[in-house]
Amino acid sequence: MKCRKCGAKASVNMHQHKLALCKEHYLEWVPEQTERFIKKYQMFKRGDRILVAVSGGKDSLSLWDILVRLGYQVDGLYIGLGIDEGIGYSSESHRLAEKFANENNLNLHIVDIEKEYSQPIPVLAEISHRGHGKPCAVCGLTKRHVMNRIARDLGYDVLATGHNLDDEAAVLFGNTLSWSGEYLLRQGPVLPSTDGLARKVKPLCRFYEREMTAYALLRGIEYIYEECPFAEGSTSIYYKELLNKLETDRPGSKLTFYLRFLEARQSGLFVEHNVAADGDLPTYLHPCPNCGQPTSAPGLCSFCRLMEKVKAESNAL
Ligand code: SF4
Ligand code: ZN
């Protein structure tokens, strides 16, 4: 295979795009495409202050790298979950996120869940009794809360995450299997800001996972290869495997699945009933009286309720 641009030996061959590129041209192509998606979906503008949520994995570190290369003003946020059973997942991902920031002279905010909320994620999950023995529900809730809080308190215009096409297609697949209208409506490259919530964007949502792996490797970005130990056996991994089988037989089907969904959404296939004016909260949400973040729960939001429970348990000890 030869690079389509220069005829040198290709390093990456993308069947689904019928495109092969050498290292140099691949490392140019990825940021060019990202810029195209940023503009197409109107994610943010030059001069906006962007906060990237970095986990130490290939996607989020590559996203940070790409946005910096494109000349955007972008800081990182690392959330220490305190998941250190086995491979020391959190310590290693923390080390790699900091290493990347230091080597590139970038600003990284660090929030350590245990320091800030008195317990690491696995213990918070135990106290909450949510998620059937898996900490993922509490982990997701906590990460969302912290990302929103930091983005809002430090005045960022937009919060960017490294979700790739494989992530988005798996979530879409799950939401489609259960026809979760509300989730389908909210899934997309951009989630506009509402009162108390930062604008959220996913600039990598049209890149296949293997394209992001190739980018990180060719750029020499050191990232954590291991998944979080709690990811094993998760539904999203199962959906990813199913979609990978489909992709092997029919290259491009993952991308088509996602893009056709976005088109259908755009054309109004899913209609929101509780429509809100731009920037306002839909009527079923109200600001949490404690933290100000939107919630559909009566009274405190789920995160603040969790924190009340944690406080009550520690007082009881
Ligand atoms: Fe959190 Fe790990 Fe579950 Fe992901 S797999 S939500 S990082 S606990
Ligand atoms: Zn709250």
Short mmCIF file of C-alpha atoms and ligand atoms in Angstrom, two decimals:
data_model
loop_
_atom_site.label_atom_id
_atom_site.label_comp_id
_atom_site.label_asym_id
_atom_site.label_seq_id
_atom_site.Cartn_x
_atom_site.Cartn_y
_atom_site.Cartn_z
CA MET A 1 0.00 0.00 0.00
CA LYS A 2 1.23 3.46 -0.88
CA CYS A 3 0.40 6.82 0.66
CA ARG A 4 -2.19 8.56 -1.47
CA LYS A 5 -0.48 11.93 -0.97
CA CYS A 6 3.20 11.18 -1.58
CA GLY A 7 3.46 7.58 -2.81
CA ALA A 8 5.74 6.53 0.06
CA LYS A 9 5.00 3.34 1.97
CA ALA A 10 1.69 3.73 3.83
CA SER A 11 1.62 3.39 7.63
CA VAL A 12 -2.15 3.44 8.06
CA ASN A 13 -4.68 1.87 5.74
CA MET A 14 -8.28 2.92 6.28
CA HIS A 15 -10.51 0.56 4.28
CA GLN A 16 -13.68 2.36 5.26
CA HIS A 17 -12.38 5.63 3.75
CA LYS A 18 -10.50 3.85 0.92
CA LEU A 19 -7.49 5.83 2.03
CA ALA A 20 -3.91 4.87 2.92
CA LEU A 21 -1.38 7.37 4.27
CA CYS A 22 2.27 7.44 5.36
CA LYS A 23 3.13 8.52 8.90
CA GLU A 24 3.76 12.15 8.02
CA HIS A 25 0.56 12.57 6.06
CA TYR A 26 -1.51 10.62 8.56
CA LEU A 27 -0.35 12.95 11.34
CA GLU A 28 -1.50 15.87 9.19
CA TRP A 29 -4.76 14.25 8.14
CA VAL A 30 -6.09 13.64 11.68
CA PRO A 31 -5.93 17.30 12.83
CA GLU A 32 -7.29 18.47 9.45
CA GLN A 33 -10.28 16.17 9.83
CA THR A 34 -10.76 17.22 13.46
CA GLU A 35 -10.83 20.87 12.42
CA ARG A 36 -13.38 20.01 9.76
CA PHE A 37 -15.66 18.32 12.36
CA ILE A 38 -15.21 21.22 14.83
CA LYS A 39 -16.44 23.62 12.12
CA LYS A 40 -19.15 21.34 10.72
CA TYR A 41 -20.79 20.82 14.11
CA GLN A 42 -19.92 24.36 15.32
CA MET A 43 -18.25 23.00 18.43
CA PHE A 44 -16.24 26.09 19.39
CA LYS A 45 -14.47 29.11 17.96
CA ARG A 46 -10.91 30.38 18.04
CA GLY A 47 -10.41 32.24 21.30
CA ASP A 48 -12.86 30.08 23.26
CA ARG A 49 -11.41 28.62 26.45
CA ILE A 50 -11.53 24.85 26.17
CA LEU A 51 -11.20 22.28 28.94
CA VAL A 52 -10.30 18.73 27.88
CA ALA A 53 -11.13 15.90 30.24
CA VAL A 54 -8.03 13.67 30.20
CA SER A 55 -8.05 10.13 31.53
CA GLY A 56 -4.48 9.21 30.57
CA GLY A 57 -5.84 7.08 27.71
CA LYS A 58 -5.03 7.43 24.01
CA ASP A 59 -8.18 9.28 23.00
CA SER A 60 -8.15 12.10 25.51
CA LEU A 61 -4.38 12.68 25.30
CA SER A 62 -4.53 12.64 21.50
CA LEU A 63 -7.44 15.08 21.57
CA TRP A 64 -5.44 17.45 23.76
CA ASP A 65 -2.45 17.09 21.43
CA ILE A 66 -4.55 17.72 18.31
CA LEU A 67 -6.32 20.80 19.70
CA VAL A 68 -3.00 22.30 20.79
CA ARG A 69 -1.52 21.59 17.35
CA LEU A 70 -4.52 23.31 15.80
CA GLY A 71 -3.75 26.41 17.88
CA TYR A 72 -6.68 26.29 20.31
CA GLN A 73 -6.47 27.54 23.87
CA VAL A 74 -6.92 24.36 25.83
CA ASP A 75 -6.25 23.16 29.38
CA GLY A 76 -6.67 19.66 30.79
CA LEU A 77 -8.66 18.22 33.67
CA TYR A 78 -7.62 14.96 35.27
CA ILE A 79 -9.96 13.32 37.79
CA GLY A 80 -8.24 10.89 40.18
CA LEU A 81 -10.78 8.15 40.85
CA GLY A 82 -8.74 6.22 43.39
CA ILE A 83 -9.08 2.92 41.49
CA ASP A 84 -5.82 1.24 42.32
CA GLU A 85 -6.75 -2.40 42.73
CA GLY A 86 -4.53 -4.69 40.64
CA ILE A 87 -2.61 -2.71 38.05
CA GLY A 88 -2.74 0.64 39.84
CA TYR A 89 -4.96 2.09 37.14
CA SER A 90 -5.47 5.52 38.70
CA SER A 91 -1.84 6.12 39.73
CA GLU A 92 -0.56 5.17 36.30
CA SER A 93 -3.11 7.22 34.39
CA HIS A 94 -2.39 10.18 36.67
CA ARG A 95 1.34 9.86 35.99
CA LEU A 96 0.81 9.76 32.22
CA ALA A 97 -1.58 12.72 32.17
CA GLU A 98 0.91 14.80 34.17
CA LYS A 99 3.82 13.67 32.05
CA PHE A 100 2.03 14.75 28.87
CA ALA A 101 1.13 18.14 30.38
CA ASN A 102 4.70 18.77 31.62
CA GLU A 103 6.39 17.71 28.40
CA ASN A 104 4.15 19.99 26.38
CA ASN A 105 4.06 22.86 28.85
CA LEU A 106 0.32 22.65 29.30
CA ASN A 107 -1.93 23.50 32.19
CA LEU A 108 -3.52 20.48 33.91
CA HIS A 109 -6.11 20.75 36.69
CA ILE A 110 -6.19 17.77 38.99
CA VAL A 111 -9.15 16.77 41.14
CA ASP A 112 -8.54 13.89 43.53
CA ILE A 113 -11.91 12.40 44.43
CA GLU A 114 -10.70 10.89 47.68
CA LYS A 115 -9.20 14.18 48.88
CA GLU A 116 -12.16 16.21 47.85
CA TYR A 117 -15.04 13.92 48.74
CA SER A 118 -13.43 11.89 51.56
CA GLN A 119 -13.56 8.49 49.78
CA PRO A 120 -12.30 6.98 46.49
CA ILE A 121 -14.84 5.91 43.87
CA PRO A 122 -15.08 2.22 44.86
CA VAL A 123 -15.96 3.20 48.45
CA LEU A 124 -18.42 5.90 47.35
CA ALA A 125 -20.07 3.23 45.21
CA GLU A 126 -20.31 0.83 48.14
CA ILE A 127 -21.89 3.46 50.34
CA SER A 128 -24.41 4.40 47.67
CA HIS A 129 -25.60 0.81 47.04
CA ARG A 130 -26.05 1.79 43.40
CA GLY A 131 -24.90 -0.14 40.34
CA HIS A 132 -25.18 -3.79 41.49
CA GLY A 133 -21.66 -4.10 42.89
CA LYS A 134 -20.02 -2.16 40.03
CA PRO A 135 -18.80 1.37 40.72
CA CYS A 136 -19.52 2.62 37.18
CA ALA A 137 -22.84 4.35 37.89
CA VAL A 138 -21.35 6.33 40.78
CA CYS A 139 -18.13 6.90 38.84
CA GLY A 140 -20.03 8.35 35.88
CA LEU A 141 -22.18 10.53 38.12
CA THR A 142 -19.15 11.86 40.00
CA LYS A 143 -17.09 12.52 36.86
CA ARG A 144 -19.97 14.43 35.25
CA HIS A 145 -20.47 16.49 38.39
CA VAL A 146 -16.77 17.36 38.73
CA MET A 147 -16.30 18.17 35.04
CA ASN A 148 -19.27 20.53 35.11
CA ARG A 149 -18.17 22.13 38.33
CA ILE A 150 -14.60 22.82 37.19
CA ALA A 151 -15.68 24.05 33.75
CA ARG A 152 -18.19 26.44 35.30
CA ASP A 153 -16.13 27.63 38.29
CA LEU A 154 -13.02 28.28 36.23
CA GLY A 155 -14.93 29.99 33.42
CA TYR A 156 -14.32 27.60 30.50
CA ASP A 157 -16.54 28.03 27.46
CA VAL A 158 -16.59 24.40 26.53
CA LEU A 159 -15.77 20.96 27.87
CA ALA A 160 -14.27 18.52 25.34
CA THR A 161 -14.10 14.76 25.78
CA GLY A 162 -12.20 12.16 23.77
CA HIS A 163 -15.13 9.90 22.80
CA ASN A 164 -14.38 8.21 19.48
CA LEU A 165 -16.70 6.64 16.90
CA ASP A 166 -16.55 3.22 18.56
CA ASP A 167 -17.67 4.75 21.88
CA GLU A 168 -20.46 6.73 20.25
CA ALA A 169 -21.68 3.86 18.09
CA ALA A 170 -21.80 1.55 21.14
CA VAL A 171 -23.82 4.08 23.16
CA LEU A 172 -26.11 4.65 20.19
CA PHE A 173 -26.56 0.91 19.75
CA GLY A 174 -27.58 0.56 23.41
CA ASN A 175 -29.97 3.50 23.24
CA THR A 176 -31.49 2.17 20.04
CA LEU A 177 -32.02 -1.32 21.45
CA SER A 178 -34.10 0.22 24.22
CA TRP A 179 -35.41 3.15 22.12
CA SER A 180 -34.46 5.57 24.89
CA GLY A 181 -35.90 8.69 23.29
CA GLU A 182 -34.49 11.13 25.79
CA TYR A 183 -30.96 9.74 25.49
CA LEU A 184 -31.13 9.52 21.70
CA LEU A 185 -32.15 13.14 21.59
CA ARG A 186 -29.19 14.18 23.69
CA GLN A 187 -26.56 12.07 21.94
CA GLY A 188 -24.47 14.00 19.45
CA PRO A 189 -21.18 15.79 18.83
CA VAL A 190 -22.42 18.85 20.74
CA LEU A 191 -24.53 19.21 23.85
CA PRO A 192 -25.37 22.91 24.19
CA SER A 193 -24.85 24.63 27.51
CA THR A 194 -27.78 25.12 29.81
CA ASP A 195 -28.05 26.96 33.10
CA GLY A 196 -25.40 25.44 35.34
CA LEU A 197 -24.00 23.06 32.69
CA ALA A 198 -21.06 23.66 30.40
CA ARG A 199 -21.31 23.14 26.64
CA LYS A 200 -19.98 19.65 25.83
CA VAL A 201 -18.30 18.59 22.61
CA LYS A 202 -16.76 15.42 21.16
CA PRO A 203 -14.33 16.42 18.42
CA LEU A 204 -13.15 12.81 17.82
CA CYS A 205 -16.62 11.32 17.38
CA ARG A 206 -16.03 10.46 13.72
CA PHE A 207 -12.68 8.71 14.17
CA TYR A 208 -12.53 4.95 14.56
CA GLU A 209 -10.84 3.71 17.69
CA ARG A 210 -8.04 2.15 15.64
CA GLU A 211 -7.43 5.49 13.93
CA MET A 212 -6.91 7.11 17.33
CA THR A 213 -4.60 4.30 18.43
CA ALA A 214 -2.57 4.83 15.26
CA TYR A 215 -2.42 8.58 15.92
CA ALA A 216 -1.21 8.17 19.52
CA LEU A 217 1.41 5.59 18.53
CA LEU A 218 2.72 7.53 15.53
CA ARG A 219 2.86 10.75 17.57
CA GLY A 220 4.76 8.91 20.31
CA ILE A 221 2.20 9.78 22.97
CA GLU A 222 2.66 7.59 26.03
CA TYR A 223 -0.78 6.50 27.29
CA ILE A 224 -2.26 3.86 29.56
CA TYR A 225 -3.01 0.70 27.55
CA GLU A 226 -5.01 -1.04 30.24
CA GLU A 227 -8.68 -0.36 30.68
CA CYS A 228 -10.06 0.40 34.12
CA PRO A 229 -10.39 -3.02 35.85
CA PHE A 230 -14.12 -2.42 36.31
CA ALA A 231 -14.67 -2.09 32.56
CA GLU A 232 -14.32 -5.84 32.12
CA GLY A 233 -17.56 -7.53 31.18
CA SER A 234 -19.38 -4.23 30.69
CA THR A 235 -22.29 -3.89 28.32
CA SER A 236 -20.52 -1.20 26.33
CA ILE A 237 -17.59 -3.54 25.63
CA TYR A 238 -20.04 -6.22 24.55
CA TYR A 239 -21.74 -3.79 22.15
CA LYS A 240 -18.35 -2.73 20.81
CA GLU A 241 -17.49 -6.36 20.07
CA LEU A 242 -20.77 -6.88 18.24
CA LEU A 243 -20.22 -3.75 16.17
CA ASN A 244 -16.66 -4.83 15.42
CA LYS A 245 -17.97 -8.08 13.96
CA LEU A 246 -20.32 -6.11 11.78
CA GLU A 247 -17.53 -3.75 10.75
CA THR A 248 -15.27 -6.66 9.75
CA ASP A 249 -17.92 -8.03 7.40
CA ARG A 250 -19.05 -4.65 6.17
CA PRO A 251 -16.36 -2.00 6.49
CA GLY A 252 -17.82 1.43 7.13
CA SER A 253 -21.04 0.24 8.79
CA LYS A 254 -20.16 1.74 12.17
CA LEU A 255 -19.65 5.15 10.63
CA THR A 256 -22.82 4.88 8.55
CA PHE A 257 -24.82 3.83 11.62
CA TYR A 258 -23.65 6.92 13.52
CA LEU A 259 -23.85 9.44 10.67
CA ARG A 260 -27.32 8.32 9.53
CA PHE A 261 -28.48 8.72 13.12
CA LEU A 262 -27.14 12.28 13.23
CA GLU A 263 -28.95 13.04 9.98
CA ALA A 264 -32.20 11.58 11.31
CA ARG A 265 -31.85 13.60 14.48
CA GLN A 266 -31.16 16.74 12.49
CA SER A 267 -34.26 16.20 10.41
CA GLY A 268 -36.40 16.06 13.56
CA LEU A 269 -37.03 12.32 13.88
CA PHE A 270 -36.72 12.64 17.64
CA VAL A 271 -38.74 15.51 19.03
CA GLU A 272 -38.28 16.94 22.47
CA HIS A 273 -41.57 17.49 24.25
CA ASN A 274 -40.34 19.72 27.03
CA VAL A 275 -38.71 22.19 24.69
CA ALA A 276 -36.76 25.00 26.29
CA ALA A 277 -35.59 28.31 24.90
CA ASP A 278 -31.89 28.41 23.98
CA GLY A 279 -29.75 28.17 27.08
CA ASP A 280 -32.70 27.56 29.42
CA LEU A 281 -33.38 24.31 31.20
CA PRO A 282 -36.04 21.98 29.80
CA THR A 283 -39.07 22.15 32.09
CA TYR A 284 -38.39 18.76 33.72
CA LEU A 285 -35.06 20.00 35.09
CA HIS A 286 -34.36 22.45 37.90
CA PRO A 287 -31.11 23.64 39.49
CA CYS A 288 -30.01 21.59 42.52
CA PRO A 289 -30.44 23.83 45.60
CA ASN A 290 -27.01 22.78 46.86
CA CYS A 291 -24.64 22.75 43.85
CA GLY A 292 -26.70 24.54 41.19
CA GLN A 293 -26.31 21.80 38.57
CA PRO A 294 -29.51 20.81 36.74
CA THR A 295 -31.39 17.77 37.97
CA SER A 296 -34.69 16.05 37.32
CA ALA A 297 -34.78 14.63 40.85
CA PRO A 298 -37.03 16.40 43.32
CA GLY A 299 -34.82 18.40 45.73
CA LEU A 300 -31.08 17.72 45.69
CA CYS A 301 -29.34 16.28 42.59
CA SER A 302 -28.16 12.64 42.66
CA PHE A 303 -24.58 13.67 43.36
CA CYS A 304 -25.45 15.87 46.34
CA ARG A 305 -27.73 13.14 47.67
CA LEU A 306 -24.83 10.70 47.42
CA MET A 307 -22.62 13.13 49.36
CA GLU A 308 -25.29 13.43 52.09
CA LYS A 309 -25.30 9.66 52.39
CA VAL A 310 -21.49 9.57 52.63
CA LYS A 311 -21.56 12.22 55.35
CA ALA A 312 -24.24 10.37 57.29
CA GLU A 313 -22.29 7.08 57.08
CA SER A 314 -19.04 8.67 58.26
CA ASN A 315 -20.84 10.37 61.16
CA ALA A 316 -22.35 7.03 62.14
CA LEU A 317 -18.89 5.39 62.37
FE1 SF4 B 1 -15.37 4.44 36.17
FE2 SF4 B 1 -13.87 2.31 35.62
FE3 SF4 B 1 -16.52 2.10 35.50
FE4 SF4 B 1 -15.20 3.53 33.67
S1 SF4 B 1 -15.06 1.33 33.99
S2 SF4 B 1 -17.06 4.16 34.73
S3 SF4 B 1 -13.53 4.42 34.90
S4 SF4 B 1 -15.30 2.53 37.30
ZN ZN B 2 -26.29 19.07 43.63
#
